[in-house]
PDB file of C-alpha atoms in Angstrom:
ATOM      1  CA  MET A 305      75.018 160.375 100.018  1.00  0.00           C
ATOM      2  CA  VAL A 306      78.542 162.058  99.873  1.00  0.00           C
ATOM      3  CA  ASP A 307      77.480 162.705  96.118  1.00  0.00           C
ATOM      4  CA  LEU A 308      75.389 165.517  98.125  1.00  0.00           C
ATOM      5  CA  PHE A 309      78.367 167.313  99.194  1.00  0.00           C
ATOM      6  CA  ASP A 310      79.724 167.783  95.598  1.00  0.00           C
ATOM      7  CA  PRO A 311      79.491 171.668  94.169  1.00  0.00           C
ATOM      8  CA  ALA A 312      76.704 170.407  92.051  1.00  0.00           C
ATOM      9  CA  PRO A 313      74.527 167.606  94.027  1.00  0.00           C
ATOM     10  CA  PRO A 314      72.261 165.146  92.197  1.00  0.00           C
ATOM     11  CA  ALA A 315      68.768 165.301  92.914  1.00  0.00           C
ATOM     12  CA  LEU A 316      67.499 163.074  95.809  1.00  0.00           C
ATOM     13  CA  ALA A 317      65.285 161.150  93.822  1.00  0.00           C
ATOM     14  CA  GLU A 318      68.312 159.923  91.965  1.00  0.00           C
ATOM     15  CA  LEU A 319      69.894 158.949  94.886  1.00  0.00           C
ATOM     16  CA  ALA A 320      67.105 157.023  96.646  1.00  0.00           C
ATOM     17  CA  MET A 321      66.835 153.316  96.597  1.00  0.00           C
ATOM     18  CA  PRO A 322      63.033 151.627  97.214  1.00  0.00           C
ATOM     19  CA  THR A 323      62.925 149.751 100.410  1.00  0.00           C
ATOM     20  CA  ALA A 324      60.411 146.630 101.197  1.00  0.00           C
ATOM     21  CA  ILE A 325      57.812 149.268 102.540  1.00  0.00           C
ATOM     22  CA  ALA A 326      55.844 151.416  99.815  1.00  0.00           C
ATOM     23  CA  GLY A 327      56.689 154.950 100.324  1.00  0.00           C
ATOM     24  CA  LEU A 328      60.337 154.607 102.104  1.00  0.00           C
ATOM     25  CA  ASP A 329      62.941 154.807 100.322  1.00  0.00           C
ATOM     26  CA  LEU A 330      66.714 155.333 101.600  1.00  0.00           C
ATOM     27  CA  ILE A 331      69.850 157.021 100.393  1.00  0.00           C
ATOM     28  CA  ALA A 332      72.874 154.997 102.350  1.00  0.00           C
ATOM     29  CA  SER A 333      75.999 156.543 103.316  1.00  0.00           C
ATOM     30  CA  GLN A 334      79.171 155.665 101.826  1.00  0.00           C
ATOM     31  CA  ALA A 335      82.569 154.621 103.564  1.00  0.00           C
ATOM     32  CA  THR A 336      83.799 158.170 101.708  1.00  0.00           C
ATOM     33  CA  LEU A 337      81.505 159.977 103.775  1.00  0.00           C
ATOM     34  CA  ALA A 338      84.852 160.243 106.054  1.00  0.00           C
ATOM     35  CA  THR A 339      86.376 161.883 103.428  1.00  0.00           C
ATOM     36  CA  LEU A 340      84.403 164.755 104.501  1.00  0.00           C
ATOM     37  CA  GLU A 341      86.530 166.495 107.096  1.00  0.00           C
ATOM     38  CA  ARG A 342      89.285 167.084 105.449  1.00  0.00           C
ATOM     39  CA  ARG A 343      87.637 168.173 102.875  1.00  0.00           C
ATOM     40  CA  SER A 344      86.028 171.083 104.626  1.00  0.00           C
ATOM     41  CA  ALA A 345      89.597 172.467 105.241  1.00  0.00           C
ATOM     42  CA  THR A 346      89.809 173.133 101.500  1.00  0.00           C
ATOM     43  CA  GLN A 347      86.379 173.178 100.422  1.00  0.00           C
ATOM     44  CA  PRO A 348      83.996 176.128 102.194  1.00  0.00           C
ATOM     45  CA  GLY A 349      80.784 176.055 102.330  1.00  0.00           C
ATOM     46  CA  LEU A 350      80.406 172.378 102.855  1.00  0.00           C
ATOM     47  CA  GLY A 351      78.657 173.049 106.716  1.00  0.00           C
ATOM     48  CA  MET A 352      75.547 174.154 104.598  1.00  0.00           C
ATOM     49  CA  ALA A 353      75.531 171.627 101.779  1.00  0.00           C
ATOM     50  CA  LEU A 354      72.531 169.531 102.907  1.00  0.00           C
ATOM     51  CA  SER A 355      70.680 172.627 103.684  1.00  0.00           C
ATOM     52  CA  GLN A 356      71.368 174.177  99.991  1.00  0.00           C
ATOM     53  CA  THR A 357      70.541 170.428  98.733  1.00  0.00           C
ATOM     54  CA  PHE A 358      66.676 170.354 100.336  1.00  0.00           C
ATOM     55  CA  ALA A 359      66.341 174.275  99.535  1.00  0.00           C
ATOM     56  CA  HIS A 360      66.919 173.097  95.531  1.00  0.00           C
ATOM     57  CA  GLN A 361      64.646 170.024  95.315  1.00  0.00           C
ATOM     58  CA  ALA A 362      61.812 170.909  93.833  1.00  0.00           C
ATOM     59  CA  GLY A 363      58.312 168.860  94.379  1.00  0.00           C
ATOM     60  CA  LEU A 364      60.440 166.106  96.383  1.00  0.00           C
ATOM     61  CA  ARG A 365      58.100 163.028  96.827  1.00  0.00           C
ATOM     62  CA  TRP A 366      58.664 162.327 100.644  1.00  0.00           C
ATOM     63  CA  ASP A 367      56.381 163.651 103.740  1.00  0.00           C
ATOM     64  CA  TYR A 368      59.491 163.244 105.842  1.00  0.00           C
ATOM     65  CA  VAL A 369      63.245 163.338 105.425  1.00  0.00           C
ATOM     66  CA  LEU A 370      64.971 161.744 108.166  1.00  0.00           C
ATOM     67  CA  LEU A 371      68.654 162.134 108.790  1.00  0.00           C
ATOM     68  CA  ASP A 372      70.618 159.418 110.679  1.00  0.00           C
ATOM     69  CA  CYS A 373      73.502 160.368 112.185  1.00  0.00           C
ATOM     70  CA  PRO A 374      76.167 158.930 114.539  1.00  0.00           C
ATOM     71  CA  PRO A 375      76.411 160.744 118.052  1.00  0.00           C
ATOM     72  CA  MET A 376      79.601 162.704 117.753  1.00  0.00           C
ATOM     73  CA  LEU A 377      79.761 166.626 116.698  1.00  0.00           C
ATOM     74  CA  GLY A 378      81.319 166.642 112.974  1.00  0.00           C
ATOM     75  CA  LEU A 379      80.638 167.676 109.754  1.00  0.00           C
ATOM     76  CA  LEU A 380      77.785 165.390 109.129  1.00  0.00           C
ATOM     77  CA  MET A 381      75.872 166.044 112.143  1.00  0.00           C
ATOM     78  CA  VAL A 382      76.483 170.001 111.636  1.00  0.00           C
ATOM     79  CA  ASN A 383      75.015 169.753 108.512  1.00  0.00           C
ATOM     80  CA  ALA A 384      72.080 167.966 109.599  1.00  0.00           C
ATOM     81  CA  LEU A 385      71.152 170.028 112.006  1.00  0.00           C
ATOM     82  CA  ALA A 386      71.343 173.163 109.617  1.00  0.00           C
ATOM     83  CA  ALA A 387      68.951 171.403 107.327  1.00  0.00           C
ATOM     84  CA  ALA A 388      66.610 169.915 109.882  1.00  0.00           C
ATOM     85  CA  ASP A 389      63.299 171.276 110.731  1.00  0.00           C
ATOM     86  CA  HIS A 390      63.053 169.186 114.157  1.00  0.00           C
ATOM     87  CA  LEU A 391      65.907 167.731 116.044  1.00  0.00           C
ATOM     88  CA  VAL A 392      64.772 163.924 117.838  1.00  0.00           C
ATOM     89  CA  VAL A 393      67.505 163.212 120.258  1.00  0.00           C
ATOM     90  CA  PRO A 394      67.369 159.610 121.713  1.00  0.00           C
ATOM     91  CA  THR A 395      68.878 159.205 124.810  1.00  0.00           C
ATOM     92  CA  GLN A 396      69.514 156.633 127.007  1.00  0.00           C
ATOM     93  CA  THR A 397      68.279 156.812 130.756  1.00  0.00           C
ATOM     94  CA  GLU A 398      71.304 156.998 132.899  1.00  0.00           C
ATOM     95  CA  PRO A 399      73.371 159.336 133.925  1.00  0.00           C
ATOM     96  CA  LEU A 400      76.422 159.511 131.485  1.00  0.00           C
ATOM     97  CA  ALA A 401      73.728 159.919 128.546  1.00  0.00           C
ATOM     98  CA  MET A 402      72.773 163.639 130.409  1.00  0.00           C
ATOM     99  CA  HIS A 403      76.130 164.756 129.475  1.00  0.00           C
ATOM    100  CA  GLY A 404      75.747 163.728 126.030  1.00  0.00           C
ATOM    101  CA  LEU A 405      72.107 165.394 125.837  1.00  0.00           C
ATOM    102  CA  ALA A 406      72.934 168.793 127.678  1.00  0.00           C
ATOM    103  CA  GLY A 407      75.882 168.975 124.835  1.00  0.00           C
ATOM    104  CA  MET A 408      73.389 167.850 121.873  1.00  0.00           C
ATOM    105  CA  GLN A 409      71.001 170.786 123.479  1.00  0.00           C
ATOM    106  CA  ARG A 410      73.738 173.060 123.282  1.00  0.00           C
ATOM    107  CA  THR A 411      75.089 172.647 119.821  1.00  0.00           C
ATOM    108  CA  ALA A 412      71.025 172.845 118.878  1.00  0.00           C
ATOM    109  CA  GLN A 413      70.811 176.240 120.177  1.00  0.00           C
ATOM    110  CA  MET A 414      73.699 177.390 118.358  1.00  0.00           C
ATOM    111  CA  VAL A 415      72.946 175.795 114.969  1.00  0.00           C
ATOM    112  CA  ALA A 416      69.207 177.793 115.806  1.00  0.00           C
ATOM    113  CA  ARG A 417      71.542 180.991 116.424  1.00  0.00           C
ATOM    114  CA  SER A 418      73.312 180.614 113.391  1.00  0.00           C
ATOM    115  CA  ARG A 419      70.811 179.799 110.786  1.00  0.00           C
ATOM    116  CA  GLN A 420      68.948 182.376 112.391  1.00  0.00           C
ATOM    117  CA  ARG A 421      65.578 180.060 112.630  1.00  0.00           C
ATOM    118  CA  PRO A 422      64.307 178.103 115.459  1.00  0.00           C
ATOM    119  CA  LEU A 423      65.232 173.803 115.545  1.00  0.00           C
ATOM    120  CA  GLN A 424      62.720 172.064 117.366  1.00  0.00           C
ATOM    121  CA  VAL A 425      63.968 169.611 119.942  1.00  0.00           C
ATOM    122  CA  SER A 426      62.111 166.555 121.105  1.00  0.00           C
ATOM    123  CA  VAL A 427      63.936 164.100 123.795  1.00  0.00           C
ATOM    124  CA  LEU A 428      63.454 160.347 123.428  1.00  0.00           C
ATOM    125  CA  PRO A 429      64.309 157.969 126.329  1.00  0.00           C
ATOM    126  CA  THR A 430      65.368 154.870 125.604  1.00  0.00           C
ATOM    127  CA  LEU A 431      66.838 151.617 127.224  1.00  0.00           C
ATOM    128  CA  TYR A 432      64.582 152.539 130.303  1.00  0.00           C
ATOM    129  CA  ASP A 433      64.466 149.773 133.159  1.00  0.00           C
ATOM    130  CA  ARG A 434      61.625 151.397 135.580  1.00  0.00           C
ATOM    131  CA  ARG A 435      63.051 148.690 138.281  1.00  0.00           C
ATOM    132  CA  THR A 436      65.916 150.642 138.771  1.00  0.00           C
ATOM    133  CA  GLY A 437      66.196 154.211 140.637  1.00  0.00           C
ATOM    134  CA  VAL A 438      68.804 155.409 138.673  1.00  0.00           C
ATOM    135  CA  ALA A 439      66.593 154.970 135.822  1.00  0.00           C
ATOM    136  CA  ASN A 440      63.888 156.640 137.258  1.00  0.00           C
ATOM    137  CA  GLU A 441      65.837 159.217 138.813  1.00  0.00           C
ATOM    138  CA  THR A 442      67.509 160.185 135.336  1.00  0.00           C
ATOM    139  CA  LEU A 443      64.064 160.534 133.732  1.00  0.00           C
ATOM    140  CA  ARG A 444      62.997 162.825 136.340  1.00  0.00           C
ATOM    141  CA  LYS A 445      65.979 164.996 135.872  1.00  0.00           C
ATOM    142  CA  MET A 446      65.542 164.920 131.737  1.00  0.00           C
ATOM    143  CA  HIS A 447      62.109 166.466 132.662  1.00  0.00           C
ATOM    144  CA  ASP A 448      62.824 169.029 135.003  1.00  0.00           C
ATOM    145  CA  ALA A 449      66.197 170.138 132.828  1.00  0.00           C
ATOM    146  CA  TRP A 450      63.880 170.258 129.654  1.00  0.00           C
ATOM    147  CA  PRO A 451      60.334 170.787 130.448  1.00  0.00           C
ATOM    148  CA  GLY A 452      58.237 170.418 127.593  1.00  0.00           C
ATOM    149  CA  GLN A 453      60.547 168.628 125.046  1.00  0.00           C
ATOM    150  CA  VAL A 454      61.269 165.101 126.930  1.00  0.00           C
ATOM    151  CA  TRP A 455      58.335 162.693 125.970  1.00  0.00           C
ATOM    152  CA  ASP A 456      56.195 161.209 129.075  1.00  0.00           C
ATOM    153  CA  ASP A 457      56.795 158.008 128.305  1.00  0.00           C
ATOM    154  CA  ALA A 458      60.236 156.230 127.667  1.00  0.00           C
ATOM    155  CA  ILE A 459      61.079 153.013 125.387  1.00  0.00           C
ATOM    156  CA  PRO A 460      61.723 150.330 127.772  1.00  0.00           C
ATOM    157  CA  LEU A 461      64.655 147.779 127.886  1.00  0.00           C
ATOM    158  CA  ASP A 462      63.183 145.094 125.923  1.00  0.00           C
ATOM    159  CA  THR A 463      65.550 142.115 125.284  1.00  0.00           C
ATOM    160  CA  ARG A 464      62.887 140.801 122.347  1.00  0.00           C
ATOM    161  CA  LEU A 465      63.147 144.366 120.298  1.00  0.00           C
ATOM    162  CA  SER A 466      67.060 143.865 120.690  1.00  0.00           C
ATOM    163  CA  ASN A 467      66.752 140.327 118.947  1.00  0.00           C
ATOM    164  CA  ILE A 468      64.342 141.339 116.625  1.00  0.00           C
ATOM    165  CA  LEU A 469      66.446 144.499 115.693  1.00  0.00           C
ATOM    166  CA  SER A 470      69.570 142.079 114.805  1.00  0.00           C
ATOM    167  CA  LEU A 471      66.940 140.839 111.917  1.00  0.00           C
ATOM    168  CA  THR A 472      67.292 143.972 110.421  1.00  0.00           C
ATOM    169  CA  GLN A 473      63.364 143.618 109.432  1.00  0.00           C
ATOM    170  CA  PRO A 474      61.435 146.498 109.839  1.00  0.00           C
ATOM    171  CA  LEU A 475      58.551 146.384 112.818  1.00  0.00           C
ATOM    172  CA  SER A 476      55.695 146.949 110.909  1.00  0.00           C
ATOM    173  CA  GLY A 477      51.958 145.384 111.099  1.00  0.00           C
ATOM    174  CA  ASP A 478      51.902 142.885 114.273  1.00  0.00           C
ATOM    175  CA  ARG A 479      54.443 140.399 113.534  1.00  0.00           C
ATOM    176  CA  PHE A 480      56.450 141.877 116.488  1.00  0.00           C
ATOM    177  CA  PRO A 481      54.392 142.235 119.325  1.00  0.00           C
ATOM    178  CA  GLY A 482      55.836 143.475 122.470  1.00  0.00           C
ATOM    179  CA  ARG A 483      56.383 146.434 124.755  1.00  0.00           C
ATOM    180  CA  GLY A 484      59.146 147.868 123.075  1.00  0.00           C
ATOM    181  CA  THR A 485      57.470 147.802 119.782  1.00  0.00           C
ATOM    182  CA  SER A 486      54.404 149.319 121.142  1.00  0.00           C
ATOM    183  CA  ALA A 487      56.273 152.052 122.931  1.00  0.00           C
ATOM    184  CA  TYR A 488      58.098 152.765 119.592  1.00  0.00           C
ATOM    185  CA  ARG A 489      54.661 153.130 118.195  1.00  0.00           C
ATOM    186  CA  ARG A 490      53.547 155.261 120.993  1.00  0.00           C
ATOM    187  CA  ALA A 491      56.754 157.646 120.108  1.00  0.00           C
ATOM    188  CA  LEU A 492      56.255 157.970 116.784  1.00  0.00           C
ATOM    189  CA  ASP A 493      52.855 159.313 117.496  1.00  0.00           C
ATOM    190  CA  TRP A 494      54.291 162.074 119.813  1.00  0.00           C
ATOM    191  CA  LEU A 495      56.460 162.973 117.241  1.00  0.00           C
ATOM    192  CA  LEU A 496      54.275 163.507 114.658  1.00  0.00           C
ATOM    193  CA  GLU A 497      51.726 165.495 116.598  1.00  0.00           C
ATOM    194  CA  ARG A 498      55.011 167.508 117.412  1.00  0.00           C
TER     195      ARG A 498
END
């Protein structure tokens, strides 16, 4: 992945590795990505590197490209936002997460103004425990603050899902039944409709 920030980046297809799921490829990050912040001081234009890379890729073989970023504002996040058509913000249904969501919303607006094209934002409520008042109140506040951007449902707190994810196996087919995987399937349908 760090190669995409070189002055002459390779084609995405050269970096992509196939996975066990047909049609799903992966470009893994590397520890050297940590050096990008330092490089940005001496190499101007790094904030648009991914956007420029995608713009110069002829005939991508993928219908969708997902950029998974850590929840902190830095060069990687700025690059992902500058290159993205759609931002999906998974957000825990707890009060402190609302502060992070508000910050991400402001950042998305700033990036959209800077690149002079809209950035669609979808909020995916996660780790929702319907038995608690704080989760219900937080979910209500999300809908009030960002109407039309927040999924009408929520990904429930599901310990079976946590155990499955530790196996690093895809949630495909009916091998992993449960309310968590069912909710993620509904969330995917919602995102694809948007």
